[in-house]
PDB file of C-alpha atoms in Angstrom:
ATOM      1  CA  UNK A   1     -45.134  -8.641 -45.017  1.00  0.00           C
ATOM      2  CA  UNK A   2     -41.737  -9.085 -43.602  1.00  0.00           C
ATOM      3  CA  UNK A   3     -38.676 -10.167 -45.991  1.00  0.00           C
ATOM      4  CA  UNK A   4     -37.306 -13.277 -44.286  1.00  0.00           C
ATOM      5  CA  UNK A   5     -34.412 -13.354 -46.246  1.00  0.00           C
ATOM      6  CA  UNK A   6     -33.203  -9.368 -45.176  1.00  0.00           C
ATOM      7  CA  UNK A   7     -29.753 -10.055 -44.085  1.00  0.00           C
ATOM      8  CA  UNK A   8     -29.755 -13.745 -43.740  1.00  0.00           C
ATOM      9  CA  UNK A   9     -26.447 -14.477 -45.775  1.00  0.00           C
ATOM     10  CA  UNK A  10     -23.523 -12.597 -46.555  1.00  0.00           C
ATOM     11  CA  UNK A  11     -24.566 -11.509 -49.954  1.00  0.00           C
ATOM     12  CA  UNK A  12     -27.689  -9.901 -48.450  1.00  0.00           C
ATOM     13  CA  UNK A  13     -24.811  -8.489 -45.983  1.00  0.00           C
ATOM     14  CA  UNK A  14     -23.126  -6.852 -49.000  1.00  0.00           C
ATOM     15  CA  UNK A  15     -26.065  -5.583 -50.282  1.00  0.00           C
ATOM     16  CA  UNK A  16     -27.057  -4.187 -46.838  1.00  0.00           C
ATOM     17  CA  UNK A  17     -23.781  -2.239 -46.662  1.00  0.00           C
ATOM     18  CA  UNK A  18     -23.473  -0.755 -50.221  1.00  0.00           C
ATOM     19  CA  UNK A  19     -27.118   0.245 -49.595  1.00  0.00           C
ATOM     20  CA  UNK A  20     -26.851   1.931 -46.570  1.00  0.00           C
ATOM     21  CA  UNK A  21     -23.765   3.904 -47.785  1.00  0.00           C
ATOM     22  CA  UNK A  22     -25.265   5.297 -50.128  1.00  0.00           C
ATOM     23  CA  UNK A  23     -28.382   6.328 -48.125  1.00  0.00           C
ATOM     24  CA  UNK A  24     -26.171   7.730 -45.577  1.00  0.00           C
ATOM     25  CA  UNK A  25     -24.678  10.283 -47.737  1.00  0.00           C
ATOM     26  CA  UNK A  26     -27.848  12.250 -47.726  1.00  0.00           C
ATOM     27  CA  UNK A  27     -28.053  12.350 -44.048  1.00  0.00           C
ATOM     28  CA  UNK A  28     -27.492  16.315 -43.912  1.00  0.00           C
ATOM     29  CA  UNK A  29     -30.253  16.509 -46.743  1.00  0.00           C
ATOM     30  CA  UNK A  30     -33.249  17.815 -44.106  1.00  0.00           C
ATOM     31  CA  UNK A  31     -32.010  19.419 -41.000  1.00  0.00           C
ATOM     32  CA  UNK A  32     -33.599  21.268 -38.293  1.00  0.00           C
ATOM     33  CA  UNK A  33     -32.414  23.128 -35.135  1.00  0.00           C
ATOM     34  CA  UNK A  34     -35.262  21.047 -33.478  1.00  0.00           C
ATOM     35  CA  UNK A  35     -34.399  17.533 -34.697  1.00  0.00           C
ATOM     36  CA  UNK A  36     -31.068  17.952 -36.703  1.00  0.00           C
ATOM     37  CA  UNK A  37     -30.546  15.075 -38.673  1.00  0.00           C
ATOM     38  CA  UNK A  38     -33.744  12.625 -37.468  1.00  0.00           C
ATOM     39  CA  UNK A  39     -35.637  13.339 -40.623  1.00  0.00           C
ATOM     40  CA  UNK A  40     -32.854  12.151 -42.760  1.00  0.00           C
ATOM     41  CA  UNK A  41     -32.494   9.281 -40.296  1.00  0.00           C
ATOM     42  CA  UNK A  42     -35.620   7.384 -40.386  1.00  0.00           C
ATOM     43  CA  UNK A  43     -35.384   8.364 -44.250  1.00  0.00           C
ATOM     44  CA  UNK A  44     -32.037   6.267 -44.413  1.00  0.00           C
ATOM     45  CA  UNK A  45     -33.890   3.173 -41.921  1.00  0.00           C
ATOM     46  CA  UNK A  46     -37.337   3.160 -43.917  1.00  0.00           C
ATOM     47  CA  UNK A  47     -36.113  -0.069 -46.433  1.00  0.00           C
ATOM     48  CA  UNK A  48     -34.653  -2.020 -43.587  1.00  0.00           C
ATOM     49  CA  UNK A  49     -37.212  -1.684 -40.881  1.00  0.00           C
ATOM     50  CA  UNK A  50     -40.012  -2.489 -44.038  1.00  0.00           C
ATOM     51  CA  UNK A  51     -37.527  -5.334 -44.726  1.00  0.00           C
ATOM     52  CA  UNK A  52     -37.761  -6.464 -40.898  1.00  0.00           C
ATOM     53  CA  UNK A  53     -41.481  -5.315 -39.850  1.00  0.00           C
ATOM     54  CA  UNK A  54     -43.100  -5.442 -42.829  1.00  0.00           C
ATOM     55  CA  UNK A  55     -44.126  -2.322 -44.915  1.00  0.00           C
ATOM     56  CA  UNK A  56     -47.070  -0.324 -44.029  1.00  0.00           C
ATOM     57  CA  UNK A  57     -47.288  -2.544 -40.643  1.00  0.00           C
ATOM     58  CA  UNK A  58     -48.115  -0.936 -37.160  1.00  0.00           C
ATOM     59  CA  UNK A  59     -44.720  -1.751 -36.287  1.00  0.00           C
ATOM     60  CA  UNK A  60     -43.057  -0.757 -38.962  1.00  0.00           C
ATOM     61  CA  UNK A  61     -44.610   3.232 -38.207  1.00  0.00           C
ATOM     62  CA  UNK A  62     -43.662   2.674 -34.557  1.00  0.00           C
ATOM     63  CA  UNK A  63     -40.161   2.582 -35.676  1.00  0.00           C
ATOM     64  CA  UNK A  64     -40.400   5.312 -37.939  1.00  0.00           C
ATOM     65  CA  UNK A  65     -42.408   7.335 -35.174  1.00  0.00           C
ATOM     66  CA  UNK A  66     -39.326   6.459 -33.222  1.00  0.00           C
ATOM     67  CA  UNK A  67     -36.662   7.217 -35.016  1.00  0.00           C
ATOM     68  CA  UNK A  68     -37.865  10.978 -35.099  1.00  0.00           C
ATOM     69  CA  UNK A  69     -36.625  11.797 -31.809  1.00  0.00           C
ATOM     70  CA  UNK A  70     -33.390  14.160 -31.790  1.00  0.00           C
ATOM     71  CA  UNK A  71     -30.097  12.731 -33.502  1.00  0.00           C
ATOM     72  CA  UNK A  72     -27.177  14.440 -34.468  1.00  0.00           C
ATOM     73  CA  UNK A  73     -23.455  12.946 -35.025  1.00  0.00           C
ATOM     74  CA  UNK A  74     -20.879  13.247 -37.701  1.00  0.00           C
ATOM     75  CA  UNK A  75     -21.775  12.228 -41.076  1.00  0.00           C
ATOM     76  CA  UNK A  76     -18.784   9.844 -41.270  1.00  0.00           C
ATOM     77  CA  UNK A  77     -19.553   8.158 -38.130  1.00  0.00           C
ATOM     78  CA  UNK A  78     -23.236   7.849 -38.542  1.00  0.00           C
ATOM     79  CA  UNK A  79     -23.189   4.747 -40.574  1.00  0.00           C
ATOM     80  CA  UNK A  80     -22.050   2.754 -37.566  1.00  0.00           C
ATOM     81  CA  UNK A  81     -25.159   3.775 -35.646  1.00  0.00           C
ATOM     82  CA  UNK A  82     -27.186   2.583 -38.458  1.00  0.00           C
ATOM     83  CA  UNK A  83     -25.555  -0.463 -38.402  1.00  0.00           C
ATOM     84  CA  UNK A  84     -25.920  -1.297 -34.770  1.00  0.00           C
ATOM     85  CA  UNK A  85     -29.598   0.170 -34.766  1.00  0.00           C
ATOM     86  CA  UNK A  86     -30.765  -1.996 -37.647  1.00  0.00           C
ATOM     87  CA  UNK A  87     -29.038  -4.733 -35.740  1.00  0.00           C
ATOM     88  CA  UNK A  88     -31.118  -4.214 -32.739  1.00  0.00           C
ATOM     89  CA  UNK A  89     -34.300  -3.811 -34.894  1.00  0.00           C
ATOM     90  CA  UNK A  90     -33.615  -7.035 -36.092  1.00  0.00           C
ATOM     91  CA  UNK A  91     -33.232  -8.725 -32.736  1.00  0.00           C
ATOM     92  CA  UNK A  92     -36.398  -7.067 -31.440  1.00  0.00           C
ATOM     93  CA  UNK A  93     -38.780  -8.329 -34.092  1.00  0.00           C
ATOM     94  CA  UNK A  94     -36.785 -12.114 -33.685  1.00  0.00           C
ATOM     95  CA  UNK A  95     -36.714 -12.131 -29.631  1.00  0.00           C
ATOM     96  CA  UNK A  96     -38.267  -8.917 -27.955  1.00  0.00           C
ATOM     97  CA  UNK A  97     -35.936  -6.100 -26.622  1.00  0.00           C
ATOM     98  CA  UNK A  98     -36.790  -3.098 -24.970  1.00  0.00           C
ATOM     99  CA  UNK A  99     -37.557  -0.252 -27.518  1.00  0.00           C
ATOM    100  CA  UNK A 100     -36.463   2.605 -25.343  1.00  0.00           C
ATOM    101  CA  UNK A 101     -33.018   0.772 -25.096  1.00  0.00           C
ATOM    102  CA  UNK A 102     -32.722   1.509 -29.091  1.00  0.00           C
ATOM    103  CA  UNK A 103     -33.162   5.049 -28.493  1.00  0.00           C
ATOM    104  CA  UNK A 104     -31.246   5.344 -25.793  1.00  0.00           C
ATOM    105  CA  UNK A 105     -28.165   3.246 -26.967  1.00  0.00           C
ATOM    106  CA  UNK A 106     -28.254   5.872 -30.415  1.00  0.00           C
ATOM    107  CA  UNK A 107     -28.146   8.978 -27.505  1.00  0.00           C
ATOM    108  CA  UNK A 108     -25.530   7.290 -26.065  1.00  0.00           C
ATOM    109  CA  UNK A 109     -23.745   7.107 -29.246  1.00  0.00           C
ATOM    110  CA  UNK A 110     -23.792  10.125 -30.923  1.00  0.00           C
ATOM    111  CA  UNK A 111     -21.797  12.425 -28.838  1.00  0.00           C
ATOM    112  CA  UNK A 112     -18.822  10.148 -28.952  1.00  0.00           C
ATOM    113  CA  UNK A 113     -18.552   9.398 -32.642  1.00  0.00           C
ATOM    114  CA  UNK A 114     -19.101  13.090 -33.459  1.00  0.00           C
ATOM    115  CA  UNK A 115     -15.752  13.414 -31.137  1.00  0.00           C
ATOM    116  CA  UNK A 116     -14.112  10.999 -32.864  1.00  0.00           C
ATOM    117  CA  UNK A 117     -14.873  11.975 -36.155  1.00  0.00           C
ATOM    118  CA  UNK A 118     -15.079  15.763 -35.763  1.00  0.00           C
ATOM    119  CA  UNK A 119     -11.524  15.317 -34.784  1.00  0.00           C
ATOM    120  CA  UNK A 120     -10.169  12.576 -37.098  1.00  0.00           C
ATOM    121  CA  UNK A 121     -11.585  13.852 -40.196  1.00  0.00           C
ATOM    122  CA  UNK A 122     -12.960  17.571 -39.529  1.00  0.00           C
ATOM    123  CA  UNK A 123      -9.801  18.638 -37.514  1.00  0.00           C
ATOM    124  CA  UNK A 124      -7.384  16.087 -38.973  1.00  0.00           C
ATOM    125  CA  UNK A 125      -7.726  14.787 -42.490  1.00  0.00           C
ATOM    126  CA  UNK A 126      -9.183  17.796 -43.480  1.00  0.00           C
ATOM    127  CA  UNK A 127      -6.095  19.952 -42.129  1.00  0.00           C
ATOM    128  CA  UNK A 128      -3.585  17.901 -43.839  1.00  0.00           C
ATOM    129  CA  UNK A 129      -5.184  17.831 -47.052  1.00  0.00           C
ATOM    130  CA  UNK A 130      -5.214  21.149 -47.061  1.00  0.00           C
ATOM    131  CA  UNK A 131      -1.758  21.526 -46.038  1.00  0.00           C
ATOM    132  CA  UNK A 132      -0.971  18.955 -49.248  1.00  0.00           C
ATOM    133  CA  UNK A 133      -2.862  20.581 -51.465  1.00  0.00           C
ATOM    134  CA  UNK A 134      -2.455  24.594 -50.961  1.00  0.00           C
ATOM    135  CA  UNK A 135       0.963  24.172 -51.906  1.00  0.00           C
ATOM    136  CA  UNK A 136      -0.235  23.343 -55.474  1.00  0.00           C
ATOM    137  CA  UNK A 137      -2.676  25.902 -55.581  1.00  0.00           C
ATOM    138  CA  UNK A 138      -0.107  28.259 -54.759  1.00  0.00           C
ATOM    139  CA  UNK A 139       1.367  27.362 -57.892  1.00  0.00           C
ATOM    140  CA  UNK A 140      -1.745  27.233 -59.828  1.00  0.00           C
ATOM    141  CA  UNK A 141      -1.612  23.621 -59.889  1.00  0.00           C
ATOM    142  CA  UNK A 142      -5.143  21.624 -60.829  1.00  0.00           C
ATOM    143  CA  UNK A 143      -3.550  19.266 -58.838  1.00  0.00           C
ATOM    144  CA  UNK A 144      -4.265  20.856 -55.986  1.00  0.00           C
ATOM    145  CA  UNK A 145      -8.365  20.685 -55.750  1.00  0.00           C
ATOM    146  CA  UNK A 146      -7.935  17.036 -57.532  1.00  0.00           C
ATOM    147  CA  UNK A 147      -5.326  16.067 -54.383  1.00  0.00           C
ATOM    148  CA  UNK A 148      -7.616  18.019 -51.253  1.00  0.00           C
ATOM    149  CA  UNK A 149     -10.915  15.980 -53.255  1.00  0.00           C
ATOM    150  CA  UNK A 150      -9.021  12.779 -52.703  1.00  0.00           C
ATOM    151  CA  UNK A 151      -7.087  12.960 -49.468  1.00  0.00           C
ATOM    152  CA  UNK A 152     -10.466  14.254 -47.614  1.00  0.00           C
ATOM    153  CA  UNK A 153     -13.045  11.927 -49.311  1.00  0.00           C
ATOM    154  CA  UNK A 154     -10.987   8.418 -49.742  1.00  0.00           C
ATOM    155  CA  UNK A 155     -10.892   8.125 -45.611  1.00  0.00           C
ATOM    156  CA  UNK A 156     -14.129   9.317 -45.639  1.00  0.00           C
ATOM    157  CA  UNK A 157     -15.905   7.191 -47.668  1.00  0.00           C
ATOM    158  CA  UNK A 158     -13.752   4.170 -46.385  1.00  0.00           C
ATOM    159  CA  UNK A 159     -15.004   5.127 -42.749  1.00  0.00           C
ATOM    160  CA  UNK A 160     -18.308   5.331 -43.944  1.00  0.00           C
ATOM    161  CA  UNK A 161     -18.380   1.872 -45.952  1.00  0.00           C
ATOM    162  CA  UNK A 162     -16.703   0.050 -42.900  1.00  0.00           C
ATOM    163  CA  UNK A 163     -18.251   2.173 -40.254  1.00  0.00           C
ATOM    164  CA  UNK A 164     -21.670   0.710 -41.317  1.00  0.00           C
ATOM    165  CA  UNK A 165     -20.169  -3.200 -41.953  1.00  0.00           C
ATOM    166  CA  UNK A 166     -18.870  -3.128 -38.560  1.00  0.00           C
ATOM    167  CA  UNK A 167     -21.737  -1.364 -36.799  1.00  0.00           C
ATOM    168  CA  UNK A 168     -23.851  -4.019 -38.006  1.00  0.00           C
ATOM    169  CA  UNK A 169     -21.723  -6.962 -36.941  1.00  0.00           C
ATOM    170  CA  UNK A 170     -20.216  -5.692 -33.903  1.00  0.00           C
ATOM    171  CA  UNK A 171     -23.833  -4.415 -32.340  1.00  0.00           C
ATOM    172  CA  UNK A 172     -24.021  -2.697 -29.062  1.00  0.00           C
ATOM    173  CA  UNK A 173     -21.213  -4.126 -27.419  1.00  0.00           C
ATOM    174  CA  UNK A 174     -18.418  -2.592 -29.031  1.00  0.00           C
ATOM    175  CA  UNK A 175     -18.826   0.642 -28.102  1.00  0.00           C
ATOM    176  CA  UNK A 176     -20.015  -0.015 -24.406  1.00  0.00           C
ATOM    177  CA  UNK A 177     -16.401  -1.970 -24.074  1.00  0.00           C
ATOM    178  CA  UNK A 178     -14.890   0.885 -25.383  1.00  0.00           C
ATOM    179  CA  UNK A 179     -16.454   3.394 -23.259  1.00  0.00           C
ATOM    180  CA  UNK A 180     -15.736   1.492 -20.676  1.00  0.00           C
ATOM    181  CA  UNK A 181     -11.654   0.601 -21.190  1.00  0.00           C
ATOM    182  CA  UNK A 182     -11.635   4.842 -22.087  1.00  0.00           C
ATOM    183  CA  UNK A 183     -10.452   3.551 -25.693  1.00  0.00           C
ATOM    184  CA  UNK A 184     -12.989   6.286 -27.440  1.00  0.00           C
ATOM    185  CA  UNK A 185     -11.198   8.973 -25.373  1.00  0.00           C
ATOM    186  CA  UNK A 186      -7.962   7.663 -26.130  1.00  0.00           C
ATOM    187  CA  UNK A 187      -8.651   8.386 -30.051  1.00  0.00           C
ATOM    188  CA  UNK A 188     -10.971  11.230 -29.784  1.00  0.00           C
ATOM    189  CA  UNK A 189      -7.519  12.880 -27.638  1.00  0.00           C
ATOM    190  CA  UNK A 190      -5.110  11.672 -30.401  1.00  0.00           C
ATOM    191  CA  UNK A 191      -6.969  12.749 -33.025  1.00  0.00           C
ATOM    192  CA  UNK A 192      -7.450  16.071 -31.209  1.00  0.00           C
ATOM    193  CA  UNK A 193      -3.125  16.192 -31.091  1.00  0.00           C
ATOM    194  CA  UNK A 194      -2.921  15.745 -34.538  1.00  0.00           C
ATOM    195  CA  UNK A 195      -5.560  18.150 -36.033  1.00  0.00           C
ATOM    196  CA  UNK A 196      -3.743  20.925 -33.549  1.00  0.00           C
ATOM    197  CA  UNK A 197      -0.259  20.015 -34.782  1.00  0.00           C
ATOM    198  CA  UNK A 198      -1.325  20.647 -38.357  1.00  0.00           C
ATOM    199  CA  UNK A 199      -2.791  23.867 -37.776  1.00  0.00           C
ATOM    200  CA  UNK A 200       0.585  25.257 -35.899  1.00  0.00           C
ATOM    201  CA  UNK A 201       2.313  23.703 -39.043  1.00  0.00           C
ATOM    202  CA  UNK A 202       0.279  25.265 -41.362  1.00  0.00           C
ATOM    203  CA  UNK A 203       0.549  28.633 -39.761  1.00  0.00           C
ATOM    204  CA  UNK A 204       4.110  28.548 -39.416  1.00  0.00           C
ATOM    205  CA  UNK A 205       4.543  27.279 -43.027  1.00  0.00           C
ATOM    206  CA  UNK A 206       1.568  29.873 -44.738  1.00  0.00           C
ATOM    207  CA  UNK A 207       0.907  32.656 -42.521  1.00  0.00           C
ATOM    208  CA  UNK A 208       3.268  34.911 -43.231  1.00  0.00           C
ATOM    209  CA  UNK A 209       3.425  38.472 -40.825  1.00  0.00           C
ATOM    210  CA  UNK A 210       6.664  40.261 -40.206  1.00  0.00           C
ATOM    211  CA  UNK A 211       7.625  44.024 -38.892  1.00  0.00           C
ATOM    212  CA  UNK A 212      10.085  46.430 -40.739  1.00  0.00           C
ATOM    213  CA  UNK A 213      10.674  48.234 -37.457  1.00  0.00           C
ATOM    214  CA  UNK A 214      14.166  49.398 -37.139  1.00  0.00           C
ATOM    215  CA  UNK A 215      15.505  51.181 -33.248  1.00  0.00           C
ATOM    216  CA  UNK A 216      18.288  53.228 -33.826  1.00  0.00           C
ATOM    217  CA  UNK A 217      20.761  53.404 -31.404  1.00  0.00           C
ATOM    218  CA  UNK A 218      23.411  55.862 -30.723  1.00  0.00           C
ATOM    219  CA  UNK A 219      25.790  54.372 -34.162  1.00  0.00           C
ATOM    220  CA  UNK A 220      23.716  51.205 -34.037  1.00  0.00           C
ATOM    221  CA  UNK A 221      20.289  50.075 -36.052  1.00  0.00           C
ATOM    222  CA  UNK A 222      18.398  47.238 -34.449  1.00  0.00           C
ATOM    223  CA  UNK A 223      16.165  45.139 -36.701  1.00  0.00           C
ATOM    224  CA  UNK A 224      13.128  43.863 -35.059  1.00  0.00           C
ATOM    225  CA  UNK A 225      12.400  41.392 -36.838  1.00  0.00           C
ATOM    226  CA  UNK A 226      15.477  39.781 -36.547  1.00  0.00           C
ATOM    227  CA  UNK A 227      15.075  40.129 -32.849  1.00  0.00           C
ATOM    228  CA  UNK A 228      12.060  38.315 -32.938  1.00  0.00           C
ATOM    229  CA  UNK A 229      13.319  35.924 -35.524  1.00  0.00           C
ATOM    230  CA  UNK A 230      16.728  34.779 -32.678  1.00  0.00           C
ATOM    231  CA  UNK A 231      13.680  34.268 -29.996  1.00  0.00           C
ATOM    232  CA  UNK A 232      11.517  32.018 -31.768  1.00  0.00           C
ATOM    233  CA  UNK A 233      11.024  31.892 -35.576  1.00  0.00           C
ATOM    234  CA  UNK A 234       7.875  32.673 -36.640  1.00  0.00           C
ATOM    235  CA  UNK A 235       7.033  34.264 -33.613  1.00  0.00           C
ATOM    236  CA  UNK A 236       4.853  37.081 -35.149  1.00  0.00           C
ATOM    237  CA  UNK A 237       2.979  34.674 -37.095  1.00  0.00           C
ATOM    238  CA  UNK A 238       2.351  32.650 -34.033  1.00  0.00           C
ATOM    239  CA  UNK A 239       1.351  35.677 -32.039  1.00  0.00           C
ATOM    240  CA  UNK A 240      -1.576  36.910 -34.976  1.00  0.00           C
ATOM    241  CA  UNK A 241      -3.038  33.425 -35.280  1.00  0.00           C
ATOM    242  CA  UNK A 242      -3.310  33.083 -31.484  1.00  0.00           C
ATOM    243  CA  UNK A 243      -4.764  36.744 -31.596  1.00  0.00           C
ATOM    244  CA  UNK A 244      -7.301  35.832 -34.155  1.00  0.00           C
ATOM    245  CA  UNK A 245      -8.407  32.433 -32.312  1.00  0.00           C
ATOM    246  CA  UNK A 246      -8.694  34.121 -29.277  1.00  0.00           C
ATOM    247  CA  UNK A 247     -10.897  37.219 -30.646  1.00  0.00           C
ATOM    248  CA  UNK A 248     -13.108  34.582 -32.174  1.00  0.00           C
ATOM    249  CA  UNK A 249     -13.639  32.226 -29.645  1.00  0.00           C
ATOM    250  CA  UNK A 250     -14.515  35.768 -27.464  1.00  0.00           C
ATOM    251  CA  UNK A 251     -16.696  37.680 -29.836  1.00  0.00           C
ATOM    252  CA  UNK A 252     -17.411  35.616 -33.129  1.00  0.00           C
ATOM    253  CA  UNK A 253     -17.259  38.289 -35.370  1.00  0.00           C
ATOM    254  CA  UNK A 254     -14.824  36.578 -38.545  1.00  0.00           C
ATOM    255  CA  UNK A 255     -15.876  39.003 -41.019  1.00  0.00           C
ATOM    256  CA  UNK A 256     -14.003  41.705 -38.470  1.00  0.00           C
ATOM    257  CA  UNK A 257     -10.869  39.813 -38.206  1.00  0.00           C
ATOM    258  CA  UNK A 258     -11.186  39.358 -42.511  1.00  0.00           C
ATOM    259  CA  UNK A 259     -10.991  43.063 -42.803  1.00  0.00           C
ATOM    260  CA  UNK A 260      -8.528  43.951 -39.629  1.00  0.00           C
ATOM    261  CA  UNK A 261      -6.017  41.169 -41.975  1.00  0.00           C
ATOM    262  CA  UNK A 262      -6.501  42.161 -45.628  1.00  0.00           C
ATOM    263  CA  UNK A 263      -6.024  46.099 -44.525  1.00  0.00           C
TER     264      UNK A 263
END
């Protein structure tokens, strides 16, 4: 039996959105390389689409059935999908869509929003917490987990909440605009900017590599380092991180470059 009353005012709209937070946070709970995340997906849509089809109804398995195929985006992000899919779930059983443009719209969608929130939070937030807080745990501050907990999970828990709200009331037309006007690249780029500004920050600030090489000459002793240091300071920190990223992204062997450091 279907619940005519699922989202029909704006308290069941409250309720809707605290509920599917919630639900969302377990959405790396069952992972596979086969399906990632679609497990964990229809998990998170089995109360609305009982809400909307009815529980234990053909249609109501259909959509389960349906929302097995592949999905994969970033956690943050994810609640907007849910959002616009239950949106569209609701419009099919009211007036009849076509069911492959569900799937198809969430395809369409998570590649995007993992951009965007790969690079806001994963490469962004993340970084400057970290930056924030290391310099407390330098100093064997508690502040400095308490600060990193907060700075990283405040924005995303508040993208989560909202991501869902809007999701919901914006349906599938926000992000096709957005696509379109190359808005979505516009962030994914800027957040991109930002997350690589904080890591040449954070290596100039924390990484810490200098030589003791001295050239003598004839009556003269050249320091090195203060060679490098009138070029560009920091330059021998600059050069090892570099060296590291670049022996990664070529073999992917960290546990090497662990050992080549600490000795």
């Amino acid at each position: 039996m279907t619940d005519s009353t699922f989202l029909a005012n704006k308290k069941q709209e409250n309720k809707f959105y605290n509920n599917l937070f919630w639900r969302s946070q377990w959405l790396m709970f069952c992972t596979s390389y086969t399906k990632q995340q679609a497990v964990t997906f229809s998990w998170v849509m089995m109360p609305y689409l009982e809400k909307i089809y009815g529980k234990d109804s053909p249609e109501f398995y259909d959509a389960m059935l349906r929302h097995q195929d592949f999905f994969n985006t970033n956690v943050a992000m994810a609640p907007f999908i849910f959002g616009v899919v239950t949106s569209m779930e609701k419009e099919n059983k009211a007036h009849g869509i076509e069911l492959k443009t569900i799937n198809a719209l969430k395809s369409s969608l998570m590649g995007p929003l993992a951009g965007i929130g790969d690079s806001l939070l994963a490469n962004g937030v993340r970084l400057i917490a970290t930056g924030i807080a290391i310099s407390f745990f330098k100093q064997g501050s508690w502040l400095g987990p308490l600060l990193f907990m907060l700075l990283l999970n405040i924005p995303n828990w508040g993208i989560k909440w909202f991501a869902g709200k809007y999701g919901y009331k914006l349906g599938n037309n926000f992000i096709t605009d957005a696509m379109k006007s190359g808005t979505l690249n516009l962030i994914t780029k800027a957040a991109s900017i930002l997350g690589l500004m904080m890591v040449g920050a954070m290596s100039a600030q924390y990484v810490s590599f200098s030589t003791v090489l001295k050239i003598k000459s004839a009556s003269q002793v050249m320091n090195l380092q203060n060679v490098f240091d009138s070029i560009l300071p920091g330059l021998l920190p600059l050069a090892l991180v570099l060296g590291c990223f670049f022996y990664l992204r070529k073999t992917n062997k960290p546990v090497r470059v662990l050992v080549g450091i600490a000795s």
